[in-house]
PDB file of C-alpha atoms in Angstrom:
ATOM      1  CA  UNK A   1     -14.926 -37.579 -17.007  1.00 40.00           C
ATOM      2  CA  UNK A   2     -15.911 -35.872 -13.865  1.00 38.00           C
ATOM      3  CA  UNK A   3     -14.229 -32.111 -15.328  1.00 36.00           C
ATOM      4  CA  UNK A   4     -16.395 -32.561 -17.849  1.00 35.00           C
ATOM      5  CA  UNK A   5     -19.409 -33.544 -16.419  1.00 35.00           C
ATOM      6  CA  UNK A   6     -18.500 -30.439 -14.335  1.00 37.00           C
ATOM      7  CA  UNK A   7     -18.295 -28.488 -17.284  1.00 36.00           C
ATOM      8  CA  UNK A   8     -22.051 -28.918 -18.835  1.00 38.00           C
ATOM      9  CA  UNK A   9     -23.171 -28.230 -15.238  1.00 40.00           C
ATOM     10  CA  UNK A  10     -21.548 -25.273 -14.523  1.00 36.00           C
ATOM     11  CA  UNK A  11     -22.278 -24.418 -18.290  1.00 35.00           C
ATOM     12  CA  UNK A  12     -26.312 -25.040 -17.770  1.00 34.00           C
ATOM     13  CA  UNK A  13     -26.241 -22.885 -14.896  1.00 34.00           C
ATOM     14  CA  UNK A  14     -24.733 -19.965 -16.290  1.00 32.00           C
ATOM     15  CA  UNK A  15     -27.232 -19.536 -19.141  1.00 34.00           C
ATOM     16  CA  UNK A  16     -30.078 -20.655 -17.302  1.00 32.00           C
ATOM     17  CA  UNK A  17     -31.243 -17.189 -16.918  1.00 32.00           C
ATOM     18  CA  UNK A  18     -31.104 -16.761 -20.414  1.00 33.00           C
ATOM     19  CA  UNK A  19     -32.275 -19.581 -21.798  1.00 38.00           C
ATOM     20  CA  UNK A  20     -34.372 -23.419 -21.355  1.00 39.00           C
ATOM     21  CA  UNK A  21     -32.676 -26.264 -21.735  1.00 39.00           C
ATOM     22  CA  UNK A  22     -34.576 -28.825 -24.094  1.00 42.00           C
ATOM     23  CA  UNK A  23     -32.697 -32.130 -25.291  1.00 45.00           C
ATOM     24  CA  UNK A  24     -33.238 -33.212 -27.988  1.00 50.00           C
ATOM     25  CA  UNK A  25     -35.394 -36.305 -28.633  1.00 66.00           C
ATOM     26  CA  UNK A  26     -33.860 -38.975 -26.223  1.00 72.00           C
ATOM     27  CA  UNK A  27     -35.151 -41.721 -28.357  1.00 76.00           C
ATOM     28  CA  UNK A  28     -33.542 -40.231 -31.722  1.00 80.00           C
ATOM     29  CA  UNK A  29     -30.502 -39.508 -30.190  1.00 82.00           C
ATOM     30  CA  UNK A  30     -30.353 -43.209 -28.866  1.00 83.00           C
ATOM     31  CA  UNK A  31     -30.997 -44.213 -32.170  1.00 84.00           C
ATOM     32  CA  UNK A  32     -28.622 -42.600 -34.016  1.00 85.00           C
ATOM     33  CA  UNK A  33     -25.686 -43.350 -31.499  1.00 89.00           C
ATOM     34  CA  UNK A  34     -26.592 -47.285 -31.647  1.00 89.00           C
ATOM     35  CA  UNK A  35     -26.499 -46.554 -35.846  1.00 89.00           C
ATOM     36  CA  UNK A  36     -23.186 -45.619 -35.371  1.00 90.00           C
ATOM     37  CA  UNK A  37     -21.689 -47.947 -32.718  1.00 92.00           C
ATOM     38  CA  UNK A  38     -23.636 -51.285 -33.801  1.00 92.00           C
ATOM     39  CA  UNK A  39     -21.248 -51.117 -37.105  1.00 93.00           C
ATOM     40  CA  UNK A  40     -17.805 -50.621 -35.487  1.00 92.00           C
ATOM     41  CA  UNK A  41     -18.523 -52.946 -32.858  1.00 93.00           C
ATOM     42  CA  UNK A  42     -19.898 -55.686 -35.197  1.00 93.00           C
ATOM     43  CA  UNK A  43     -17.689 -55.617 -38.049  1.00 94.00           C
ATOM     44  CA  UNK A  44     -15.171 -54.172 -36.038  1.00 93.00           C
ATOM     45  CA  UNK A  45     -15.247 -57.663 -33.868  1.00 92.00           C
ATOM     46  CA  UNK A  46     -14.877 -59.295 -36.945  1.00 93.00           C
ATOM     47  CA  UNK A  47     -12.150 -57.656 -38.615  1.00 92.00           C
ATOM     48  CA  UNK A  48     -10.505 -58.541 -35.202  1.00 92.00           C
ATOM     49  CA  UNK A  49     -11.029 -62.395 -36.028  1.00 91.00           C
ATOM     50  CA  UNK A  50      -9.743 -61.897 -39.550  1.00 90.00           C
ATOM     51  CA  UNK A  51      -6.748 -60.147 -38.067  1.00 89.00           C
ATOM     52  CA  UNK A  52      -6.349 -62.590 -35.719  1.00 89.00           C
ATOM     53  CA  UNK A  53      -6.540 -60.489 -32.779  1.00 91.00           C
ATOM     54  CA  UNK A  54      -8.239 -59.500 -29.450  1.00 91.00           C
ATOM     55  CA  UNK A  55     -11.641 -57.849 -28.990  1.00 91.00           C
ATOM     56  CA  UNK A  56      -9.607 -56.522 -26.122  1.00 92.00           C
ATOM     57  CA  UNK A  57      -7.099 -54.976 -28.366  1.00 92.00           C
ATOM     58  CA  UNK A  58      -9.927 -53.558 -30.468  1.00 92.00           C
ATOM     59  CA  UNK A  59     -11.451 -51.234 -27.314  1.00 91.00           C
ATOM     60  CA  UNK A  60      -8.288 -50.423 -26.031  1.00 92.00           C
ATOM     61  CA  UNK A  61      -6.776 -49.116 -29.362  1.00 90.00           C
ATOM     62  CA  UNK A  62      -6.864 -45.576 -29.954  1.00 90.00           C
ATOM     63  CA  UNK A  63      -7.162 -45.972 -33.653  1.00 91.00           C
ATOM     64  CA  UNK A  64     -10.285 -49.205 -33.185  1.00 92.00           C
ATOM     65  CA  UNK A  65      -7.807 -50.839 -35.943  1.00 90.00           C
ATOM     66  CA  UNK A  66      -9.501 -48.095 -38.227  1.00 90.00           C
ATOM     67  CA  UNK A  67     -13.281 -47.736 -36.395  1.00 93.00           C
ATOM     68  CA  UNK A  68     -12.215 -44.300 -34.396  1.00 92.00           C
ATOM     69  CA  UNK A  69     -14.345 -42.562 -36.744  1.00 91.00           C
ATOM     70  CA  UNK A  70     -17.835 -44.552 -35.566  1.00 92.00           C
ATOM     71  CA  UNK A  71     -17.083 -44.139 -31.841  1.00 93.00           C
ATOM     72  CA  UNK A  72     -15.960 -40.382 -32.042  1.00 93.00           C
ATOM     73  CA  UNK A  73     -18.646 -39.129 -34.348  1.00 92.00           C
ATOM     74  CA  UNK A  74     -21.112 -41.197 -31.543  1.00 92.00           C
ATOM     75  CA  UNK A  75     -19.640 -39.379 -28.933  1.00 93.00           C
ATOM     76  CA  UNK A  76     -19.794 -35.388 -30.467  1.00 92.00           C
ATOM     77  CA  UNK A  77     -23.066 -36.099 -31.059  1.00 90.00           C
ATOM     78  CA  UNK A  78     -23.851 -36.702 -27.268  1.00 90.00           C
ATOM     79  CA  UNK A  79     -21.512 -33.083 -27.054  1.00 91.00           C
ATOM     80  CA  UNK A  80     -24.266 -31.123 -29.203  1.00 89.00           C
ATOM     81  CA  UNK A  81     -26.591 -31.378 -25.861  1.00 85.00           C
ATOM     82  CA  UNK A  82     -25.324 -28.285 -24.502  1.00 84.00           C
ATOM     83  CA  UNK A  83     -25.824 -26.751 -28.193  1.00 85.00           C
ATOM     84  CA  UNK A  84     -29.562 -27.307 -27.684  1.00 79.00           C
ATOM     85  CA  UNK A  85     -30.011 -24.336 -26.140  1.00 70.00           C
ATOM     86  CA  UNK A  86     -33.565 -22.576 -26.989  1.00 73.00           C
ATOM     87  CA  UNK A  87     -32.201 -19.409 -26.221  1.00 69.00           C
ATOM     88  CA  UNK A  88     -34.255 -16.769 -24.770  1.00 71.00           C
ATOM     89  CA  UNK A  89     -32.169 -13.743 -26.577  1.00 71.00           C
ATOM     90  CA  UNK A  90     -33.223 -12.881 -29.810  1.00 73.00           C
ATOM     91  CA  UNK A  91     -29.875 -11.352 -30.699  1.00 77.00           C
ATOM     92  CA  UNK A  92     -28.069 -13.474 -33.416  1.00 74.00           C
ATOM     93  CA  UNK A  93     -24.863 -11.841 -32.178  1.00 81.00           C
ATOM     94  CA  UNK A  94     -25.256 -12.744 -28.767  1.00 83.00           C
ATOM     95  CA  UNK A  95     -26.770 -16.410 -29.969  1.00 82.00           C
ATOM     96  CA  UNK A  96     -23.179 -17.163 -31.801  1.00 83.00           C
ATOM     97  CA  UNK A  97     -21.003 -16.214 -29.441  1.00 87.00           C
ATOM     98  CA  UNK A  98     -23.003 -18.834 -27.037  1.00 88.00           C
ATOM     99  CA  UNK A  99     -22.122 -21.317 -29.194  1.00 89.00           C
ATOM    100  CA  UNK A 100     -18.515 -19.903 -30.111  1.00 90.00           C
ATOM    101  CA  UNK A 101     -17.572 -19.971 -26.815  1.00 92.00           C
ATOM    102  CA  UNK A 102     -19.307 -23.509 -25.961  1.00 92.00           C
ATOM    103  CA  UNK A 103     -17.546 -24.951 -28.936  1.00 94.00           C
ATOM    104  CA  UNK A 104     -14.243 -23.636 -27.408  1.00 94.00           C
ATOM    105  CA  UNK A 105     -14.949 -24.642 -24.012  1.00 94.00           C
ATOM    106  CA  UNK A 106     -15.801 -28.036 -25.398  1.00 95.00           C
ATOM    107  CA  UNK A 107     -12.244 -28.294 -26.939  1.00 95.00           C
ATOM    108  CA  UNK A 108     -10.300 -27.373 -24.153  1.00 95.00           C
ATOM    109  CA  UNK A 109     -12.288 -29.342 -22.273  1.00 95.00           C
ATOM    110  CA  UNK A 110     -10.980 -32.479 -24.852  1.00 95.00           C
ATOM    111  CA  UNK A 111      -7.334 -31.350 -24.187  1.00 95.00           C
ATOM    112  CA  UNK A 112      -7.573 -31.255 -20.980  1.00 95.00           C
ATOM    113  CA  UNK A 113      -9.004 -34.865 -20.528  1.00 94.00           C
ATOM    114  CA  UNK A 114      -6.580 -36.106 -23.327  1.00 92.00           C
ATOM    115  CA  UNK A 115      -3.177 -35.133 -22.048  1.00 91.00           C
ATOM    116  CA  UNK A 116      -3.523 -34.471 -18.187  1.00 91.00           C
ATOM    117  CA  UNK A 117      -6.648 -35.926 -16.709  1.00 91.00           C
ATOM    118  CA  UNK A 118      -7.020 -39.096 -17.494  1.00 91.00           C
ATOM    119  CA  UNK A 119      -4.763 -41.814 -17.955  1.00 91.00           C
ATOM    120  CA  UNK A 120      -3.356 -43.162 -21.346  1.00 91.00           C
ATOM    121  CA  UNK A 121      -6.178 -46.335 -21.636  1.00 91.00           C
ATOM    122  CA  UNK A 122      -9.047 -44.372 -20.342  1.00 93.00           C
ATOM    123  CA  UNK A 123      -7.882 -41.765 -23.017  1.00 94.00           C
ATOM    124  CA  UNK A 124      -7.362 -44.648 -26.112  1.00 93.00           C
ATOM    125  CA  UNK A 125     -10.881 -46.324 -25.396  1.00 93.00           C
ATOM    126  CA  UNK A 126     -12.264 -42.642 -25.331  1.00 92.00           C
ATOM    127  CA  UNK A 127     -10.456 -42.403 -28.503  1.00 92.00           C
ATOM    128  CA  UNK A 128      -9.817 -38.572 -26.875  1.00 94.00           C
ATOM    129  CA  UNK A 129      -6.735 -37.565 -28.823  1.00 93.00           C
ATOM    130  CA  UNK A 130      -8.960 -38.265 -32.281  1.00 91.00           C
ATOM    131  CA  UNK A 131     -12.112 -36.358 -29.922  1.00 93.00           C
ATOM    132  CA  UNK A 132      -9.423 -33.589 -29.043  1.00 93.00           C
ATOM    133  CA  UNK A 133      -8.270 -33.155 -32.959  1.00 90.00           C
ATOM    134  CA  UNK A 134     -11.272 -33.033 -35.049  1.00 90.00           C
ATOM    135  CA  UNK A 135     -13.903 -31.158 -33.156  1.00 92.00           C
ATOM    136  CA  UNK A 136     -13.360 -28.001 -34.344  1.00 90.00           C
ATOM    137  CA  UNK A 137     -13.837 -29.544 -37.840  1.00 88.00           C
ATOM    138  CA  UNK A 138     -16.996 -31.184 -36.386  1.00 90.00           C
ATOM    139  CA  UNK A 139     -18.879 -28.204 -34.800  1.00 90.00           C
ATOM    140  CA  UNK A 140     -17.491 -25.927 -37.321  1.00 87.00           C
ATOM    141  CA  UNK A 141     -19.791 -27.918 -39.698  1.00 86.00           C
ATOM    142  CA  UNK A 142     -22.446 -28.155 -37.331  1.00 88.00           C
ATOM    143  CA  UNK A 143     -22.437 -24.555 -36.923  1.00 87.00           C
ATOM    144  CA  UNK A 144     -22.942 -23.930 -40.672  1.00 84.00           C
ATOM    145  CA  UNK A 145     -25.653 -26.173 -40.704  1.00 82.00           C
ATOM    146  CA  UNK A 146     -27.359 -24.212 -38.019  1.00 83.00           C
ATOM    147  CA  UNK A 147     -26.622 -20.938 -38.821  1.00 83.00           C
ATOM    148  CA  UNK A 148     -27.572 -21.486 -42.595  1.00 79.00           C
ATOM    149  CA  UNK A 149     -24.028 -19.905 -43.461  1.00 80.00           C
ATOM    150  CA  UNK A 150     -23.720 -22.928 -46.157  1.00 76.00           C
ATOM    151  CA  UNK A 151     -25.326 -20.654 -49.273  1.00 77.00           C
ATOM    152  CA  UNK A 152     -23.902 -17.664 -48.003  1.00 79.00           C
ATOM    153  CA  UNK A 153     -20.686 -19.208 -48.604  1.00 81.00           C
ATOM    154  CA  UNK A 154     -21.482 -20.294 -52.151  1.00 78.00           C
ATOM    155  CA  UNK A 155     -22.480 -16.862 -52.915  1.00 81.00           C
ATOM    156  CA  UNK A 156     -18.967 -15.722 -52.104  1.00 84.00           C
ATOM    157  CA  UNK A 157     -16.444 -16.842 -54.388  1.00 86.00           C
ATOM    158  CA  UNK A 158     -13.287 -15.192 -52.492  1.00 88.00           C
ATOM    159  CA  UNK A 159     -13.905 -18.156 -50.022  1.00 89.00           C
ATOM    160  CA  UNK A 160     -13.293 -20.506 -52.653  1.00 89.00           C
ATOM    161  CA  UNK A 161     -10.314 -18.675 -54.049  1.00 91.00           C
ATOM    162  CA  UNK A 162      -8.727 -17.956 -50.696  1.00 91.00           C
ATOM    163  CA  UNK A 163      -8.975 -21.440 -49.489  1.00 90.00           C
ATOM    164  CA  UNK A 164      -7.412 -22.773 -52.480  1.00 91.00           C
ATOM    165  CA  UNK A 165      -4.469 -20.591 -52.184  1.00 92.00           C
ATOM    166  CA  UNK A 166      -3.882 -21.153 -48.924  1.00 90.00           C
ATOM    167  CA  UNK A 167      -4.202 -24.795 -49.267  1.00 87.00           C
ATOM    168  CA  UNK A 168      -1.375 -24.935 -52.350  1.00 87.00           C
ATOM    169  CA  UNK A 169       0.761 -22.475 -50.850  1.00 88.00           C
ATOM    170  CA  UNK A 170       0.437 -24.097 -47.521  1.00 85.00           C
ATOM    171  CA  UNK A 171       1.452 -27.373 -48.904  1.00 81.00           C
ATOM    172  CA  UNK A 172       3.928 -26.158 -50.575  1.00 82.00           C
ATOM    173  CA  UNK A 173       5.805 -24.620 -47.452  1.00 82.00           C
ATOM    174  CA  UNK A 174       5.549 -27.699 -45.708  1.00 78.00           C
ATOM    175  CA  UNK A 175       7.294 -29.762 -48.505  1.00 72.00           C
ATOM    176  CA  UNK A 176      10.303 -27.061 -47.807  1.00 75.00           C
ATOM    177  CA  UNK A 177      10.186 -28.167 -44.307  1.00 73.00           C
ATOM    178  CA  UNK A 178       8.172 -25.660 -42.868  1.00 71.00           C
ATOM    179  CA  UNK A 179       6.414 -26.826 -38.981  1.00 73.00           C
ATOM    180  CA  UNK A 180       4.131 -25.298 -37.224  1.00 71.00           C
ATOM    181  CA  UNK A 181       1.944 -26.458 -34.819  1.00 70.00           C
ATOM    182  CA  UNK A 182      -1.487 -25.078 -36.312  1.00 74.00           C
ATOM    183  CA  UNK A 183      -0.387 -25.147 -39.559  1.00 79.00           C
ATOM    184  CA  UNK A 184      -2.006 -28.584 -40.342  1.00 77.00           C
ATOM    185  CA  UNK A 185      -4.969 -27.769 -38.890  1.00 80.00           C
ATOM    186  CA  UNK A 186      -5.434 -24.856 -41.208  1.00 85.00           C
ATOM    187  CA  UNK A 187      -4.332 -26.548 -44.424  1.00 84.00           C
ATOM    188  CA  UNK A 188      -7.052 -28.839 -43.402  1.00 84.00           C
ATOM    189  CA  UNK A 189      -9.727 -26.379 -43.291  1.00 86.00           C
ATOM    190  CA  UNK A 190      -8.943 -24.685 -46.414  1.00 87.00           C
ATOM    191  CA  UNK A 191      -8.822 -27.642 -48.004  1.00 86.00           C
ATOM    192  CA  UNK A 192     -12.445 -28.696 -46.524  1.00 85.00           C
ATOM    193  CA  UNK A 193     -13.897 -25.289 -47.537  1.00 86.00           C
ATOM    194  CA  UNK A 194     -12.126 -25.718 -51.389  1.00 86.00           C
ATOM    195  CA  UNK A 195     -14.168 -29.403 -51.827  1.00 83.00           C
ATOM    196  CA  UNK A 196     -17.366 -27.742 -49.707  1.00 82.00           C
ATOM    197  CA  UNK A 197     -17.387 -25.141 -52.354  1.00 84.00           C
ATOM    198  CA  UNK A 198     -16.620 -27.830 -55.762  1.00 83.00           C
ATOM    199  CA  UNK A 199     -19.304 -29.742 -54.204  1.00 78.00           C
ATOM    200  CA  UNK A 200     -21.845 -27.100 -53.235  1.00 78.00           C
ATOM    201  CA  UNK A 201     -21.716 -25.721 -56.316  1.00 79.00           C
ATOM    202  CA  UNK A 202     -22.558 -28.885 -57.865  1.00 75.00           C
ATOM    203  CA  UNK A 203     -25.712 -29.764 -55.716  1.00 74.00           C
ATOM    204  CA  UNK A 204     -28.379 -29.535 -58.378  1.00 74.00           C
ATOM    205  CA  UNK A 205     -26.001 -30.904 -61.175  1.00 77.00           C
ATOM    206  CA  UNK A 206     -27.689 -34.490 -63.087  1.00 79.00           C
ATOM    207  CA  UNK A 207     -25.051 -35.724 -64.909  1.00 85.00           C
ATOM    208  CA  UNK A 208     -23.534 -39.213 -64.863  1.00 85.00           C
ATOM    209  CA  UNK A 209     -20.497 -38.038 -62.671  1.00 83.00           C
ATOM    210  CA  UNK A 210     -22.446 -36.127 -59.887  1.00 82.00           C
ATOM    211  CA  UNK A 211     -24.944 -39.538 -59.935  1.00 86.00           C
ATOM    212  CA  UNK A 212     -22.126 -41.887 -59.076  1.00 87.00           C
ATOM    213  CA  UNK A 213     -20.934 -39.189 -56.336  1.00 83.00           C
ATOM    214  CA  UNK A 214     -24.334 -39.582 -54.876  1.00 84.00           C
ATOM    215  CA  UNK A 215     -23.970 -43.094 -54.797  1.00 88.00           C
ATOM    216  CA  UNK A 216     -20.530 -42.684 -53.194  1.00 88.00           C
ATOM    217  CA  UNK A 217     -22.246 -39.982 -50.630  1.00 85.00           C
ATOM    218  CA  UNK A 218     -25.274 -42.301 -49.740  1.00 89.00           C
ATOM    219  CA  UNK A 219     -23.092 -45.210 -49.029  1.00 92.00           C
ATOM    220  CA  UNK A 220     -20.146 -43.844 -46.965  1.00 91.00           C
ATOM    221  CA  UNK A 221     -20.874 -45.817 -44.155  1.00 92.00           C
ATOM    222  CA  UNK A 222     -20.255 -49.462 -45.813  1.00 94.00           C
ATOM    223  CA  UNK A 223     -17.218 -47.691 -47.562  1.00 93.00           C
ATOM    224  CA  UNK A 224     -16.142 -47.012 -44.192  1.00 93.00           C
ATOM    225  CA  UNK A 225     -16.495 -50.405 -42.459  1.00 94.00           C
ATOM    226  CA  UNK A 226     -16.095 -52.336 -45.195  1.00 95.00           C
ATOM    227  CA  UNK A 227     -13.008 -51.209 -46.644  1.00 92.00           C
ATOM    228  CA  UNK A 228     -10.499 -52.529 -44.224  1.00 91.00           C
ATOM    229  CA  UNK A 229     -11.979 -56.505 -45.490  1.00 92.00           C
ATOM    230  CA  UNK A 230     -10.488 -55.430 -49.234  1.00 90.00           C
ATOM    231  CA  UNK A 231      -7.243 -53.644 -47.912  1.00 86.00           C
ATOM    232  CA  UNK A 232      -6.554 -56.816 -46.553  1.00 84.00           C
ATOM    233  CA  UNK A 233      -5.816 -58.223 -49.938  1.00 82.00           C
ATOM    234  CA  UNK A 234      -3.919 -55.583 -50.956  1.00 79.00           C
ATOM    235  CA  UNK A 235       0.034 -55.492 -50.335  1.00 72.00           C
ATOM    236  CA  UNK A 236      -0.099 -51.535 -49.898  1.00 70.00           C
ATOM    237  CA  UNK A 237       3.664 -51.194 -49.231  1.00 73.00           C
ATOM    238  CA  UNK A 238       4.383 -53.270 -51.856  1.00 76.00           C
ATOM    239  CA  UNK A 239       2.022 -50.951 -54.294  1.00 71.00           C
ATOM    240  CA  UNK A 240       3.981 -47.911 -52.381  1.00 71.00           C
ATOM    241  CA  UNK A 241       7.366 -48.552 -53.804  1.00 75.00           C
ATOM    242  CA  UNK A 242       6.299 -49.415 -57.129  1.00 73.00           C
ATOM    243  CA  UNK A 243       4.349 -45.901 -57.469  1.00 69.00           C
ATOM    244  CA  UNK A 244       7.533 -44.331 -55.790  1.00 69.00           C
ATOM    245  CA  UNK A 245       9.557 -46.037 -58.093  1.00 73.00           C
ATOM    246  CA  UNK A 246       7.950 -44.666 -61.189  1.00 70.00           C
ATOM    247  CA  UNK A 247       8.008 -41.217 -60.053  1.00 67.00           C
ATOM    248  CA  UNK A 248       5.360 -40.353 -62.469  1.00 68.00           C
ATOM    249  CA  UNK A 249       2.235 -38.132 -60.204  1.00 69.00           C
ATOM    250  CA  UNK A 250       0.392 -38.936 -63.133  1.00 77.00           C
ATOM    251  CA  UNK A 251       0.786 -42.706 -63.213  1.00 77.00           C
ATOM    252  CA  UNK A 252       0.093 -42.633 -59.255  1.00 76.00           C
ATOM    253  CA  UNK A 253      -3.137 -40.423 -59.512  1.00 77.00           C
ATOM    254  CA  UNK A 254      -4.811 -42.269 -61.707  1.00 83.00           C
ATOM    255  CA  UNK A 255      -3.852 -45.772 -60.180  1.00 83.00           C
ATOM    256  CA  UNK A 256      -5.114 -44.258 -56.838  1.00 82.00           C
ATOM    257  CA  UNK A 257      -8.381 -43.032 -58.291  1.00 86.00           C
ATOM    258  CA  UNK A 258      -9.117 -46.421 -59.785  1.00 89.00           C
ATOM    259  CA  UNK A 259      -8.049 -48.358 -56.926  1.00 88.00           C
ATOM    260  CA  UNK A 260     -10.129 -45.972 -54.253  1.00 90.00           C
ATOM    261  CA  UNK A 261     -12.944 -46.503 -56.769  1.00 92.00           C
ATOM    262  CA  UNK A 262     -12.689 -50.138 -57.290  1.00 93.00           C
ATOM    263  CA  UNK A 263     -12.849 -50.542 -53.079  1.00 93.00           C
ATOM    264  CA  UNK A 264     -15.647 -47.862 -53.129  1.00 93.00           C
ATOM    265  CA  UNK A 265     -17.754 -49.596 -55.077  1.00 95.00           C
ATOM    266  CA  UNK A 266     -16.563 -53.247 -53.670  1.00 95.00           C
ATOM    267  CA  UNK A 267     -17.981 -51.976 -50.008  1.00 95.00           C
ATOM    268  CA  UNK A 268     -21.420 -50.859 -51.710  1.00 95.00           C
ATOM    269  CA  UNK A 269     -21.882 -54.135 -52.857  1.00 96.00           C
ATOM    270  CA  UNK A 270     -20.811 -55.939 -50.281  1.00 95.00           C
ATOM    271  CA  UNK A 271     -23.283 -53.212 -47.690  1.00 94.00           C
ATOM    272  CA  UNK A 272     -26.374 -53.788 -49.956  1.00 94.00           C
ATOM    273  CA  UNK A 273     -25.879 -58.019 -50.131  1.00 95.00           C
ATOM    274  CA  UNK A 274     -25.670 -57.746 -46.286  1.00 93.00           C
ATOM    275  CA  UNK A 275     -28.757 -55.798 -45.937  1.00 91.00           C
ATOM    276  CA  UNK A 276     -30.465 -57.977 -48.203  1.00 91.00           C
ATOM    277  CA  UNK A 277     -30.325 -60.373 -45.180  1.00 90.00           C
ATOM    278  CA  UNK A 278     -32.771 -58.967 -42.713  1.00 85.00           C
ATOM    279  CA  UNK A 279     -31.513 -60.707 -39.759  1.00 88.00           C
ATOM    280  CA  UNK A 280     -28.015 -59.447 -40.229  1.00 89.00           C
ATOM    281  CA  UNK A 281     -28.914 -55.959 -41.028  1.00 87.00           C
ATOM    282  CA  UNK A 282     -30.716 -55.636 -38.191  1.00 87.00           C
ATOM    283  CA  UNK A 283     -27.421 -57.010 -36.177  1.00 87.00           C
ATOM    284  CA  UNK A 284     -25.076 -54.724 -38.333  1.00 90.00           C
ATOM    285  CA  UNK A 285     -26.487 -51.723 -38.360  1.00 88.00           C
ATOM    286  CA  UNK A 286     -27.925 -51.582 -34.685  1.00 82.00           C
ATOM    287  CA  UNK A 287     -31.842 -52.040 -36.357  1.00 78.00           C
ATOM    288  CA  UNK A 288     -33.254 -54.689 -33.653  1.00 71.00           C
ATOM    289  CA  UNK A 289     -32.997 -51.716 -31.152  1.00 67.00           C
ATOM    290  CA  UNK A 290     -35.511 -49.861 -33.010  1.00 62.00           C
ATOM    291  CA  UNK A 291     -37.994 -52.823 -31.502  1.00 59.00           C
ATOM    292  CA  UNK A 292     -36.498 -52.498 -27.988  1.00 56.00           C
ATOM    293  CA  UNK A 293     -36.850 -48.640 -27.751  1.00 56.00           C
TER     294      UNK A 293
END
């Protein structure tokens, strides 16, 4: 970690005669960190037992047996510091090409730690390679947020239409066995700005379907942990070759939808009984800290 450390440092100093450095609110940041690592560690543990395997095995996995998710999104959020920035510039140019060129320091930064720094465990209980792969994704949304570029993309509809282009046509030259390196990585942004836009578009919507996505949106984080308990009953490569067999698309997209549903739904329930329990809420979802701090 010391490159990076040596990084924000030599970062801080070379706007610091542009701008103050403010953090932002040590005990909220705290907070929401322990939100996110109180869940993977907990249930995380537990899926271990039900596994039948190590604790060990858990933190030294690259993958957390599924939990990456909880630990990396904990860690970016300790990587917006250096976005905190209360610039002294008024220039919105200037002000996004700060945080352009911190975002891309930030990822080479990731690549750098990932494949030559530091060794193959340090880099798996970092969870680095999953760090290294989805932070332009990450800040890229961040970004939006704090730029307010979110309804200026609505307004424009060739977004929309060019990201859902790219994404078919994209797809489609990798099922002819086309490989590129970045390739992925830009079928996976179009594809991320085609559902920001079918979402977006839908915000003030009140029917029955954009209720139940609510409900899906406001309850991603039991869907998350919890989902692993019901795959467990599942014989997924079992369910694989039947769908294959069939080789109806139709067959297999709506047996996917229901199934993703069914375990959607499944984790809310079993997220709401658990908080019910306010001794195991608290342990779950890190809330005893908010007495400690």
């Amino acid at each position: 970690m010391g490159i990076y450390i040596q990084f924000s440092c030599s970062t801080f100093y070379f706007f610091i005669w542009i701008c103050d450095f403010y953090p932002p609110h040590l005990l909220k940041l705290t907070k929401k960190i322990i939100a996110l690592l109180m869940p993977a560690i907990t249930i995380g543990g537990f899926l271990c037992y039900v596994t039948s395997r190590s604790f060990m095995y858990f933190v030294t996995d690259d993958m957390k047996l599924g939990y990456w998710y909880l630990f990396v999104l904990a860690f970016f959020y300790l990587l917006l510091i250096p976005f905190r920035l209360k610039l002294k510039c008024d220039k919105l140019v200037i002000k996004v090409l700060i945080d352009a060129g911190l975002a891309l320091g930030v990822w080479i930064v990731l690549f750098l730690l990932s494949r030559y720094v530091l060794s193959k465990n340090i880099t798996n209980i970092l969870s680095l390679n999953s760090c290294y792969n989805l932070w332009p994704f990450f800040i890229l949304g961040y970004l939006f947020r704090k730029w307010d570029l979110t309804k200026e993309i609505m307004r424009r509809n060739w977004i929309f239409s060019v990201s859902l282009v790219s994404y078919v046509s994209i797809k489609l030259s990798l099922d002819n066995g086309l490989k590129m390196h970045f390739i992925p990585l830009i079928m996976s942004f179009c594809a991320i700005m085609s559902l920001f836009c079918l979402f977006g578009w839908r915000e003030n919507k009140h029917t029955v379907f954009d209720r139940q996505l609510g409900l899906i949106g406001r309850n991603t984080l039991d869907i998350y942990i919890y989902h692993y308990f019901l795959l467990q009953m599942i014989s997924l490569p079992l369910l694989g070759k039947w769908i294959s067999s069939t080789g109806n698309y139709f067959i297999e997209g709506v047996l996917l939808i229901l199934l993703s549903l069914s375990i959607a739904y499944a984790s809310i329930v079993i997220g709401k009984t658990i908080k019910k329990s306010h001794w195991l809420g608290k342990v779950v979802y890190g809330r005893f800290f908010n007495i400690l701090i």
